[in-house]
Short mmCIF file of C-alpha atoms in Angstrom, two decimals:
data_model
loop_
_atom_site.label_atom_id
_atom_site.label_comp_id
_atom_site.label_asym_id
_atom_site.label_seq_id
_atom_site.Cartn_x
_atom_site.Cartn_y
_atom_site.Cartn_z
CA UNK A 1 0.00 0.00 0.00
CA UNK A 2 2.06 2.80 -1.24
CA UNK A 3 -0.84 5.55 -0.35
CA UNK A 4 -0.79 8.32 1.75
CA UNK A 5 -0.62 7.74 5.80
CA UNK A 6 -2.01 9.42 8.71
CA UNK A 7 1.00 8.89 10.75
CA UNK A 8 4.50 9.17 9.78
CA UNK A 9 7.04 9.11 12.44
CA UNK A 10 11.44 8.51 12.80
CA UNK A 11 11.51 7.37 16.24
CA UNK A 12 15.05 6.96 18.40
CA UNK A 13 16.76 4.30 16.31
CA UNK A 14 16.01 6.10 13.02
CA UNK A 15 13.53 3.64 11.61
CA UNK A 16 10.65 4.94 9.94
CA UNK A 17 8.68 2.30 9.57
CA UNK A 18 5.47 1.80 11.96
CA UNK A 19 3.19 -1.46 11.89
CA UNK A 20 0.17 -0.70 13.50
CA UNK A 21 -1.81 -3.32 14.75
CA UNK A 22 -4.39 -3.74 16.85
CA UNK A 23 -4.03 -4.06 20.58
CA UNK A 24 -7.19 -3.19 22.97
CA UNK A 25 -10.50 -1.63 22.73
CA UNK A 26 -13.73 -0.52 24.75
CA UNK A 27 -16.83 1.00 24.22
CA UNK A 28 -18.79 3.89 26.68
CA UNK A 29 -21.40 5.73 27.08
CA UNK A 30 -21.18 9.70 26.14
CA UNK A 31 -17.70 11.41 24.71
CA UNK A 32 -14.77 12.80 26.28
CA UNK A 33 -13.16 16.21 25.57
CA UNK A 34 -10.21 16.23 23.42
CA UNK A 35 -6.95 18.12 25.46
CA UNK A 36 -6.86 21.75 24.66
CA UNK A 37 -9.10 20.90 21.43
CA UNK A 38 -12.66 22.06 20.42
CA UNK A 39 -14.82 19.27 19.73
CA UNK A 40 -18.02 17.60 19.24
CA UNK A 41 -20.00 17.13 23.02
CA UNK A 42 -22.63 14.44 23.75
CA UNK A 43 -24.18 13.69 27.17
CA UNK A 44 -23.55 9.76 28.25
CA UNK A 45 -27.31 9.15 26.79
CA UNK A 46 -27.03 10.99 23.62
CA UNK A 47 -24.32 9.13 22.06
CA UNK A 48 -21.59 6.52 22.07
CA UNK A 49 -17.98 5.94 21.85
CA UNK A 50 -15.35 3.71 20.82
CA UNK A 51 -11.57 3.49 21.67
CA UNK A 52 -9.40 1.28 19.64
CA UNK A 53 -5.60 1.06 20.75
CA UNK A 54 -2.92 0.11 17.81
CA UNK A 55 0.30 -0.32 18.78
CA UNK A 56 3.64 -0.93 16.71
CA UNK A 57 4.54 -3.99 16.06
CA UNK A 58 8.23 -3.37 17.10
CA UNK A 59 7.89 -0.20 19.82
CA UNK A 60 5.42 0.68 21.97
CA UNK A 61 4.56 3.79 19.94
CA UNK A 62 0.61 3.73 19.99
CA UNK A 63 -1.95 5.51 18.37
CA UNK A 64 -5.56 5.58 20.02
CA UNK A 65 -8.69 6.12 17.68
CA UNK A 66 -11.43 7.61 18.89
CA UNK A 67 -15.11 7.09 17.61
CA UNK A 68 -18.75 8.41 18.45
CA UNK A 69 -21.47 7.35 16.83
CA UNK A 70 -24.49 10.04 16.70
CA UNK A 71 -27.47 8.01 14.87
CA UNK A 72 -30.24 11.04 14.73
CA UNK A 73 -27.37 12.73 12.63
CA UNK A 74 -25.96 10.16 10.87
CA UNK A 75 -22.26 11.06 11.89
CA UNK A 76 -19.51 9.67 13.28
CA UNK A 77 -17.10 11.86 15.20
CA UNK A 78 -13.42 10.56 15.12
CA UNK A 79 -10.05 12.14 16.81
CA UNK A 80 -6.82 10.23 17.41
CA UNK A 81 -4.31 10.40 19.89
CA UNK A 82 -0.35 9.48 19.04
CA UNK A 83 1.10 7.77 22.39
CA UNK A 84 4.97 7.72 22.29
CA UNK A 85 5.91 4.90 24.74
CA UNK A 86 9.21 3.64 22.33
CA UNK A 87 11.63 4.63 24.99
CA UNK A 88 13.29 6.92 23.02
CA UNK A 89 11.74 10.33 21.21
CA UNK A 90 9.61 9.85 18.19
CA UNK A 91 9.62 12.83 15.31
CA UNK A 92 6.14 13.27 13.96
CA UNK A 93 6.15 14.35 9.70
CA UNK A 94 2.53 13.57 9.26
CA UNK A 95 -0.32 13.17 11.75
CA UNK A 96 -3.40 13.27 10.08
CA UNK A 97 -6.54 12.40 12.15
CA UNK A 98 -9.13 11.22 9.59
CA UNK A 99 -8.66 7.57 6.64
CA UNK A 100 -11.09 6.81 4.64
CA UNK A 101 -10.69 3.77 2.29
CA UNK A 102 -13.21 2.99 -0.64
CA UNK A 103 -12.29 -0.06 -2.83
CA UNK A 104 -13.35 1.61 -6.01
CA UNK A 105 -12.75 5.44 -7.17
CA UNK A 106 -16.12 6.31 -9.22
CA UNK A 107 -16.51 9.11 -7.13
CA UNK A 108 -16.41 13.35 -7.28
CA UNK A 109 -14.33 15.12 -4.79
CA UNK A 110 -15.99 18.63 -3.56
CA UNK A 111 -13.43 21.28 -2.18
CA UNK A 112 -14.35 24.79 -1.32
CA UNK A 113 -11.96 27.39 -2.03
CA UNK A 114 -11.75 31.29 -3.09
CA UNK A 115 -10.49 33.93 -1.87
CA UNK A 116 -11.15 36.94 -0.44
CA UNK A 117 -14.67 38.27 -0.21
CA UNK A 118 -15.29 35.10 -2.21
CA UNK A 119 -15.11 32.15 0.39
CA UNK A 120 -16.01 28.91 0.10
CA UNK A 121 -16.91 28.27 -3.74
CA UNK A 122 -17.56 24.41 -4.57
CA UNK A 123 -14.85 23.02 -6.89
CA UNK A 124 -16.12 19.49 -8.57
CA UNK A 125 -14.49 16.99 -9.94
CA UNK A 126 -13.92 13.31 -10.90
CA UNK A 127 -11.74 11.17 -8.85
CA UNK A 128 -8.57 10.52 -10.91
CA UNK A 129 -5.06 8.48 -10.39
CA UNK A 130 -3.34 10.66 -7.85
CA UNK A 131 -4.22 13.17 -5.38
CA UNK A 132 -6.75 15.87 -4.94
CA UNK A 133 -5.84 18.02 -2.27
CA UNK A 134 -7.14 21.36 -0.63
CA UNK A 135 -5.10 22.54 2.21
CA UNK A 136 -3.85 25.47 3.86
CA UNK A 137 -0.45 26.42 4.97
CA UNK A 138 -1.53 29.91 5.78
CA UNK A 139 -1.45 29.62 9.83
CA UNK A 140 -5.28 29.64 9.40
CA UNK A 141 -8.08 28.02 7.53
CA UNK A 142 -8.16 30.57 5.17
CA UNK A 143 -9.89 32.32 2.20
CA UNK A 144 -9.01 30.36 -0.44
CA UNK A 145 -9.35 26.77 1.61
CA UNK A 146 -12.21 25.45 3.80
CA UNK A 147 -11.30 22.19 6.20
CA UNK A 148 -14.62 20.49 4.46
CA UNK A 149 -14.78 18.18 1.32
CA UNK A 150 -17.79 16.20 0.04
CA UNK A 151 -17.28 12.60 -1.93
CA UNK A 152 -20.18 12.19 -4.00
CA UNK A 153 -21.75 9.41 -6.65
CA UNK A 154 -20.94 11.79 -9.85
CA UNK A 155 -24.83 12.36 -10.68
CA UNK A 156 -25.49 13.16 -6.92
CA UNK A 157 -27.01 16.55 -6.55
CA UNK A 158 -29.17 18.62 -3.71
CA UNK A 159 -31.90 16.34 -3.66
CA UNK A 160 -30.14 12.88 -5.36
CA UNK A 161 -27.37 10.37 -4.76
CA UNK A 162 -25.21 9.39 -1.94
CA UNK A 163 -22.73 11.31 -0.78
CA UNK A 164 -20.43 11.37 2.59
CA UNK A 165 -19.17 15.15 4.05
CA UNK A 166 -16.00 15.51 6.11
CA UNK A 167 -15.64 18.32 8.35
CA UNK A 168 -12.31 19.06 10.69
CA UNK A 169 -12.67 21.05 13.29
CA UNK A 170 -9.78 22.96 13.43
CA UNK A 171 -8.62 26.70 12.42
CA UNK A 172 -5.18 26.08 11.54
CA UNK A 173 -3.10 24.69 8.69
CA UNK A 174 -4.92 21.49 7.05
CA UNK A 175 -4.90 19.27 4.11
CA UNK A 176 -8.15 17.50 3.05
CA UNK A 177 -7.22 14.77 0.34
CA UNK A 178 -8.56 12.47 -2.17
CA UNK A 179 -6.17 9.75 -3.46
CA UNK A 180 -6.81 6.96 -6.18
CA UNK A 181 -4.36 4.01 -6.07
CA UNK A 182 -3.21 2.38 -9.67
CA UNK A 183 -5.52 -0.49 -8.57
CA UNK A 184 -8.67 2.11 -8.63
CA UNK A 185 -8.92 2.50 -4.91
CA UNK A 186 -10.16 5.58 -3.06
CA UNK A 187 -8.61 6.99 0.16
CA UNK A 188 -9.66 10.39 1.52
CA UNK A 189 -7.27 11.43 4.24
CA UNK A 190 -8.12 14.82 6.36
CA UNK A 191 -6.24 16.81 9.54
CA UNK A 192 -3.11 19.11 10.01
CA UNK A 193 -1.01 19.72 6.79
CA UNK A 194 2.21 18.05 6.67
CA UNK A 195 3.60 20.72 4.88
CA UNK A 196 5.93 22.44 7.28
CA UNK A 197 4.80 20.16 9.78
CA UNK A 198 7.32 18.34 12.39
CA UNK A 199 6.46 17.42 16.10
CA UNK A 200 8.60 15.83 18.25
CA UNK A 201 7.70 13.62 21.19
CA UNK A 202 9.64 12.49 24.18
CA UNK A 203 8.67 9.51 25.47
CA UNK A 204 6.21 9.11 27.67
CA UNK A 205 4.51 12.29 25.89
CA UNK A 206 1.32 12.41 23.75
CA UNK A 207 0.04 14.43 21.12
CA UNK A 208 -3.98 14.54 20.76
CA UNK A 209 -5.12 15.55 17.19
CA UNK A 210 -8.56 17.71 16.10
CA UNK A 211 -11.31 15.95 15.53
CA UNK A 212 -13.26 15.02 12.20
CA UNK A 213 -16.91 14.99 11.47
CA UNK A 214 -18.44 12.69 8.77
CA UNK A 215 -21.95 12.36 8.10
CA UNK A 216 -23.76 10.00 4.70
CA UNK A 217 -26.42 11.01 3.18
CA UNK A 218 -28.33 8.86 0.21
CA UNK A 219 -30.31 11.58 -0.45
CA UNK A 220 -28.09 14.09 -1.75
CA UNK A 221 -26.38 17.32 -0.33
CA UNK A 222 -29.52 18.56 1.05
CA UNK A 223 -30.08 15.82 4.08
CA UNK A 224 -26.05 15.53 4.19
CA UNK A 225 -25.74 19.27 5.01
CA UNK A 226 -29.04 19.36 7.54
CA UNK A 227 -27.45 16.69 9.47
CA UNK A 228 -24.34 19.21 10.03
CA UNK A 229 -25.81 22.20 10.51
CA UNK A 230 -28.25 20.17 13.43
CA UNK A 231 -25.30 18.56 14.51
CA UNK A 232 -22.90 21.13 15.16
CA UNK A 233 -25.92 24.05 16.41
CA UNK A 234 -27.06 21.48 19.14
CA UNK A 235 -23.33 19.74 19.88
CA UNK A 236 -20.51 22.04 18.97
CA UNK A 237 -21.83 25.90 19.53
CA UNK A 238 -22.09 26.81 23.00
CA UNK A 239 -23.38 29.43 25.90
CA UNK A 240 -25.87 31.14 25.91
CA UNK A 241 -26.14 32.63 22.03
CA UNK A 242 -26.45 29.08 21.46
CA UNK A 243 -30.06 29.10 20.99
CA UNK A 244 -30.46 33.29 21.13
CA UNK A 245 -31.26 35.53 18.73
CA UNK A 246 -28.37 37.77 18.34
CA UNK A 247 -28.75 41.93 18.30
CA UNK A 248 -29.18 44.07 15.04
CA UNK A 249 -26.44 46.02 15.31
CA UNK A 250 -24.56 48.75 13.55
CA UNK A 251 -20.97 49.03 13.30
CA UNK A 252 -19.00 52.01 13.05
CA UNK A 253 -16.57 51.26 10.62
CA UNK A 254 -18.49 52.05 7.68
CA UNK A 255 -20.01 55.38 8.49
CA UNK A 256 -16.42 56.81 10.51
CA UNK A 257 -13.39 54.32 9.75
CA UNK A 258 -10.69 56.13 12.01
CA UNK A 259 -12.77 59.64 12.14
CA UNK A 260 -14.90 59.26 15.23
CA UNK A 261 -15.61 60.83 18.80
CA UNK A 262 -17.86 60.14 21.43
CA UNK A 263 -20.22 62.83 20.12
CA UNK A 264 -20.05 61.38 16.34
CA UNK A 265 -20.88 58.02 17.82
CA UNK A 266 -23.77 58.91 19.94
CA UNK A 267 -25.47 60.62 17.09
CA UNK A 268 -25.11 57.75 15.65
CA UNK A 269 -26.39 55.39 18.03
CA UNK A 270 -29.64 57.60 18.20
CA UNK A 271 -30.34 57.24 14.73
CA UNK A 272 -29.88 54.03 14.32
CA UNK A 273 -31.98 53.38 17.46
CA UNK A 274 -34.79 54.74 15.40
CA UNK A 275 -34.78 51.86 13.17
CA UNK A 276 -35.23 49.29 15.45
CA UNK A 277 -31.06 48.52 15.99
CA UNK A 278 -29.91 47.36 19.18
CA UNK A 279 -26.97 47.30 18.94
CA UNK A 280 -23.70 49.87 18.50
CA UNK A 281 -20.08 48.45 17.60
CA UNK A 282 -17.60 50.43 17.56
CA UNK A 283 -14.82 49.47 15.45
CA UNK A 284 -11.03 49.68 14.60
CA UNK A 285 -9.74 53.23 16.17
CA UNK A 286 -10.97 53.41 19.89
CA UNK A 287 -7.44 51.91 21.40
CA UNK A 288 -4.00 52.87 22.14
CA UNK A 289 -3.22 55.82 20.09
CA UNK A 290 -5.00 54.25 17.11
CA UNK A 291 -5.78 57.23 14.46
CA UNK A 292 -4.62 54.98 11.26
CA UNK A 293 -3.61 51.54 10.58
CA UNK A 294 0.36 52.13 11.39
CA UNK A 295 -0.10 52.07 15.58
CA UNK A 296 -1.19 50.31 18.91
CA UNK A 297 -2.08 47.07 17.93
CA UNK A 298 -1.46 45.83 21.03
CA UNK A 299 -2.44 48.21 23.53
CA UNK A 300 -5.53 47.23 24.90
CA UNK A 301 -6.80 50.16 26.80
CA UNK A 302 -9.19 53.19 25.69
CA UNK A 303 -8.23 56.30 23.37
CA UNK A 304 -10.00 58.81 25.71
CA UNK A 305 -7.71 61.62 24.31
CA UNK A 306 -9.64 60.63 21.36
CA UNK A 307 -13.09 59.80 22.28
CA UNK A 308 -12.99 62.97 24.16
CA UNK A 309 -14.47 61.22 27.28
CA UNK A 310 -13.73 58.06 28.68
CA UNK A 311 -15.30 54.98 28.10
CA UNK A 312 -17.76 54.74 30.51
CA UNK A 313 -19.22 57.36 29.81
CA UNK A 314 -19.84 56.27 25.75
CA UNK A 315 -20.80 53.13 26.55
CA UNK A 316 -23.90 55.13 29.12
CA UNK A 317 -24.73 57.70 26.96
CA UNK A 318 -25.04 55.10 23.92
CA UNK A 319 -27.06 52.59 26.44
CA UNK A 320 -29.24 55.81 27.12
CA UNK A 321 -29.95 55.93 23.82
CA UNK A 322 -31.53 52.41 23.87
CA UNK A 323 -28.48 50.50 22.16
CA UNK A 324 -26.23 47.64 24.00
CA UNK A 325 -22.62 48.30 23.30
CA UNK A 326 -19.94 45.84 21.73
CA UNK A 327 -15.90 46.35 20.71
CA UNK A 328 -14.24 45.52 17.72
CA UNK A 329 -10.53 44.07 18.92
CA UNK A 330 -7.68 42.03 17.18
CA UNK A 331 -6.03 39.92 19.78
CA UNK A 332 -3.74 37.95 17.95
CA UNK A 333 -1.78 40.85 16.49
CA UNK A 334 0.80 43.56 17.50
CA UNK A 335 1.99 46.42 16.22
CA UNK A 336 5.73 47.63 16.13
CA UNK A 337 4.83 51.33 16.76
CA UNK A 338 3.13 49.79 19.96
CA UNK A 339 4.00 50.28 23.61
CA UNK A 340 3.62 46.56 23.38
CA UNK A 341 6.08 45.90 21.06
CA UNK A 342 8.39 48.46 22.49
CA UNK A 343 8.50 46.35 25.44
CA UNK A 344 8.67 42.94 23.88
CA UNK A 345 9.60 42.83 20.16
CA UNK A 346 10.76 38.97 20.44
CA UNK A 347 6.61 38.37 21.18
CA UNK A 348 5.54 38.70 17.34
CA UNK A 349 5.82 35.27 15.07
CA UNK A 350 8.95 35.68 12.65
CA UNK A 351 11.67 33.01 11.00
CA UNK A 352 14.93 32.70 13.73
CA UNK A 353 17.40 34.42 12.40
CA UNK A 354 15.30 36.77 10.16
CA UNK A 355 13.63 40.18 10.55
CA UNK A 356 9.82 39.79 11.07
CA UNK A 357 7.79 40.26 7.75
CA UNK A 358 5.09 43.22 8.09
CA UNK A 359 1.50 42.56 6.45
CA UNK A 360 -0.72 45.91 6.60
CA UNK A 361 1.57 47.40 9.03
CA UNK A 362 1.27 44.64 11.86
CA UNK A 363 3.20 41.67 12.95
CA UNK A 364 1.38 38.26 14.52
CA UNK A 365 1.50 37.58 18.25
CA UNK A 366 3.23 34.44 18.77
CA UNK A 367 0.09 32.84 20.49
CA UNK A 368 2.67 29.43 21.02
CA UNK A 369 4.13 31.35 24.09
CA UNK A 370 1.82 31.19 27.28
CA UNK A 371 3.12 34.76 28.63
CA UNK A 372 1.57 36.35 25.49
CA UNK A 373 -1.63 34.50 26.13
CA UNK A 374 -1.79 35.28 29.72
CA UNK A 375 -0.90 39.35 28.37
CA UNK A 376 -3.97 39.85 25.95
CA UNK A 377 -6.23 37.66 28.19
CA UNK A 378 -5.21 40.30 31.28
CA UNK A 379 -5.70 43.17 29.04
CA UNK A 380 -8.69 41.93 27.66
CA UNK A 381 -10.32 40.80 30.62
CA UNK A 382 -9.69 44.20 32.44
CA UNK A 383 -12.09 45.82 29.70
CA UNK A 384 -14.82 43.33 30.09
CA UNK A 385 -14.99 43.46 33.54
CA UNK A 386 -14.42 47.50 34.08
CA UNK A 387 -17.22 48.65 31.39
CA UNK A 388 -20.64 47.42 29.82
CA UNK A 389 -19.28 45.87 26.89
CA UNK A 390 -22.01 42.81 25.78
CA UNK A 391 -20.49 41.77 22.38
CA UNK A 392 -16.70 41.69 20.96
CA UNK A 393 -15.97 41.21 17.06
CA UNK A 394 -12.45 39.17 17.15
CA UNK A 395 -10.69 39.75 14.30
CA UNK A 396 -7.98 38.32 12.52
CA UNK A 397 -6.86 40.71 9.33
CA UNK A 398 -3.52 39.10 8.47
CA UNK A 399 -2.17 35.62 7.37
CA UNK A 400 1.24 33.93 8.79
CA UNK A 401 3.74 34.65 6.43
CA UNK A 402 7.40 33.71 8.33
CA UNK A 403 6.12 31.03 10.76
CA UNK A 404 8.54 30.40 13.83
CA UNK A 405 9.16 31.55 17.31
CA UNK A 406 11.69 32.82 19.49
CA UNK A 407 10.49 30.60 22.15
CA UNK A 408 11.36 27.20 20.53
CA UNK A 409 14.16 25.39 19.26
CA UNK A 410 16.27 25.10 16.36
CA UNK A 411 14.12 21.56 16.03
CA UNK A 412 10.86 22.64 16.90
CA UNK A 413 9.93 25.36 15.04
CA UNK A 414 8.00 22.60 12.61
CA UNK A 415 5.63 22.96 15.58
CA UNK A 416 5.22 26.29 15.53
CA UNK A 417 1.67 26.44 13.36
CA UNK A 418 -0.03 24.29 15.96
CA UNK A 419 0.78 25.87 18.95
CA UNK A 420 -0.04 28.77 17.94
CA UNK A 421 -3.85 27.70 17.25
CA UNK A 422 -3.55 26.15 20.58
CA UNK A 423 -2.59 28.85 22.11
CA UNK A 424 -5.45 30.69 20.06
CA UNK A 425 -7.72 28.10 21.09
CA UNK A 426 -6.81 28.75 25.42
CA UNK A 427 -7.31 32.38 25.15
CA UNK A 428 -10.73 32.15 23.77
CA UNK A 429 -11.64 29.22 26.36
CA UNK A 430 -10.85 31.54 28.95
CA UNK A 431 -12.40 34.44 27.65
CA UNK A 432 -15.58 32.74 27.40
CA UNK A 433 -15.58 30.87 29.82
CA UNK A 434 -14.69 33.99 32.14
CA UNK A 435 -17.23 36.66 30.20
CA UNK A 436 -20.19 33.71 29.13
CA UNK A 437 -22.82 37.19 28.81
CA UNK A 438 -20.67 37.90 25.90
CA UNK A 439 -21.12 37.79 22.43
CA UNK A 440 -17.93 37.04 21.19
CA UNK A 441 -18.25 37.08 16.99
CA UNK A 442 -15.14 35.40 14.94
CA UNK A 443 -13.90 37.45 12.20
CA UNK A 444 -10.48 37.09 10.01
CA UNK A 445 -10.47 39.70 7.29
CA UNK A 446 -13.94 38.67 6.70
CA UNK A 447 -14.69 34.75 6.19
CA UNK A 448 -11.10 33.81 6.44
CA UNK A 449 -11.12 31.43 9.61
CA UNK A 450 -15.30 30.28 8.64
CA UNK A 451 -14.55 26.69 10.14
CA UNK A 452 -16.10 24.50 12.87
CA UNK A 453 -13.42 25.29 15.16
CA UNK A 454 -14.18 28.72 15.68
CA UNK A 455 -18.39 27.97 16.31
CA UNK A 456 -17.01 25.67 19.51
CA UNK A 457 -15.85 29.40 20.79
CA UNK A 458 -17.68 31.71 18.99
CA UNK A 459 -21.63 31.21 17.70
CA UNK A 460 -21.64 33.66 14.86
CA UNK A 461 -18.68 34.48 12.06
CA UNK A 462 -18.35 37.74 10.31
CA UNK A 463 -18.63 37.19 6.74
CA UNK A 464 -16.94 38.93 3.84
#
């Protein structure tokens, strides 16, 4: 079998080659949480789960599979787990989380790609010797990739034909592929994206991987994509926008960009009031000294020199006007001409060795480290708590260009990428976990991060 794997590892001795066989298995009630992962969640009488334990025929480097069965959806939920027990360190090149093999190939592969302000547009085609792949290396889902494919009976349409969706849920780099052998076999492999990829594992240390969603359908698209959307509203979005119908609101951006005060945004807060919206936003500009795009990403605090009053009183005198009152912020990203950056300029993600690449003026926080987590969540959760703030738009405006972090080694940086969404992922777990009368909204440059992961934190995505 000379087709793609999920896991590729060089463990101590140099060998390369693993032999995975089967060694134990159980079956429970409900399904665990996946380690610093967003996920799928079932109560112990809404679904089961499977565990099945292969383990090398010459190590004891495991791999644990993980499987839930939802019937009323028709899905099955599946995450794996890579156990490095070899008694020496194991080097991860590939660890993919999803293997599908279909003994013929008369199938169509659906990717969704663009770009931006045009997400997510279905590419068809016929299964053919080789690969299909869509993937993104861009330290985010992205707007020209989607973490979701569709395999298909070639006449299948909305209504007709079988067809089988996979869905990862995960924000970061991925690769989604379909492979046909020279034999006519079919093998659809989905999770990170080897590309760049390298993890290394003492032993004794695991790595858990995101998890992937299928769900059939014999009655085309239509039923395939119901039993997602039902899925992931009633067992992936959370709090208590779950079920909530979310504010009209107004956001500031397009009537002001930069060129607002307090008395610019009140006015506009009272006429927009008098068509029924309920909410006011205000966008990029309120922070730091933020009067262009060149500054203070970074510096979480209020602009009063600007707003010519201080925040309290614009959030009240907006409220007074009838409207709730929500933030635009960008979390993940710095500025150099920041007081920020002035303090820490190692914190942004660049190569080692090279200067850090700017994209619109601003640099990436390197999310990987936990003292830059613990900084924006401090920052952030100071606002929150100090004024009336009931929804945040979290944006993300800029790809990752020069992946790598101060904070690592020569022979880690190939880790870099996933870190970073796990550190992503612990800053908005304790955000809303902290603030859960929040609406947080996920936004990257419009519908560049659109993926499952993101709904686990956030219940509504900004659109381009």
């Amino acid at each position: 079998d000379y087709r793609t794997p999920c896991v590729s590892a060089r463990l101590e001795n140099g060998g390369t080659a693993l032999d995975l066989r089967y060694e134990s298995h159980k079956i429970f009630a409900g399904k665990p949480k996946l380690a610093g992962l967003p996920a799928t969640y079932f109560e112990n009488d809404e679904a089961e789960s499977l565990e099945i334990v292969l383990k090398d025929r010459f190590s004891d480097f495991r791999v644990a599979l993980a499987y839930t069965v939802a019937e009323e959806y028709d899905a099955v939920m599946r995450s794996a787990k890579i156990i490095n027990n070899s008694g020496g360190k194991a080097v991860l090149s590939s660890a993919l989380t999803l293997c599908l093999d279909y003994p013929d190939s008369d199938y169509d592969f659906i990717r969704f790609e663009g770009k931006l302000a045009m997400e997510r547009v279905p590419e068809r085609a016929h299964l053919k010797s080789g690969k299909t792949v869509c993937d993104s290396s861009q330290g985010i889902s992205g707007h020209s990739a989607n973490p979701f494919a569709i395999i298909c009976s070639p006449g299948a349409n909305e209504d007709f034909g079988e067809c089988c969706g996979f869905a990862l849920i995960y924000s970061g780099n991925f690769a989604v592929t379909g492979e046909v052998d020279p034999l006519g076999q079919a093998r659809v492999t989905m999770g990170i994206n080897p590309a760049g990829f390298s993890y290394t594992l003492e032993n004794g240390e695991e790595l858990q991987l995101p998890e992937a969603v299928l769900s059939y359908s014999a009655e085309g698209f239509h039923r395939m994509s119901d039993n997602f959307h039902r899925l992931f509203r009633q067992h992936l979005c959370r709090g208590v926008y779950k079920d909530k119908r979310r504010p009209i609101l107004v956001n500031s951006w397009e009537a002001f960009i930069y060129d607002f005060d307090t008395d610019k945004l009140v006015k506009l807060a009272e006429d927009s009031a008098k068509l029924g919206i309920e909410m006011l936003v205000v966008d990029d500009g309120w922070f730091g000294e933020r009067t262009d795009d060149d500054r203070s990403l970074g510096d979480w605090y209020p602009n009063e020199k600007k707003l010519g009053s201080t925040l309290n009183e614009l959030v009240k005198r907006v409220n007074e006007k009838g409207l709730k009152f929500g933030l635009w912020m960008e979390p993940e990203m710095i500025s150099e001409n920041s007081e920020l950056y002035r303090r820490h300029p190692d914190w942004c993600i660049h190569t080692p060795g090279c200067a850090p690449i700017e994209s619109r003026s601003q640099l990436v926080l390197d999310m990987a480290r936990s003292e830059v987590v613990d900084c924006i969540y401090n920052q952030l959760a100071a606002l929150l708590n100090e004024y009336d703030i009931t929804y945040v738009k979290w944006d993300m405006n800029r790809n990752i260009t020069d992946n790598g972090s101060a904070s690592l080694s020569a022979d880690a940086q190939g880790e870099h990428a996933h870190r970073y969404i796990l550190g992503v992922y612990s800053l908005m777990d304790r955000l809303t976990k902290a603030f859960p009368d929040v609406l947080f909204e996920g936004c990257a440059g419009g519908g560049g991060r659109f993926d499952f992961g993101i709904l686990y934190y956030m219940p509504q995505i900004w659109t381009s």
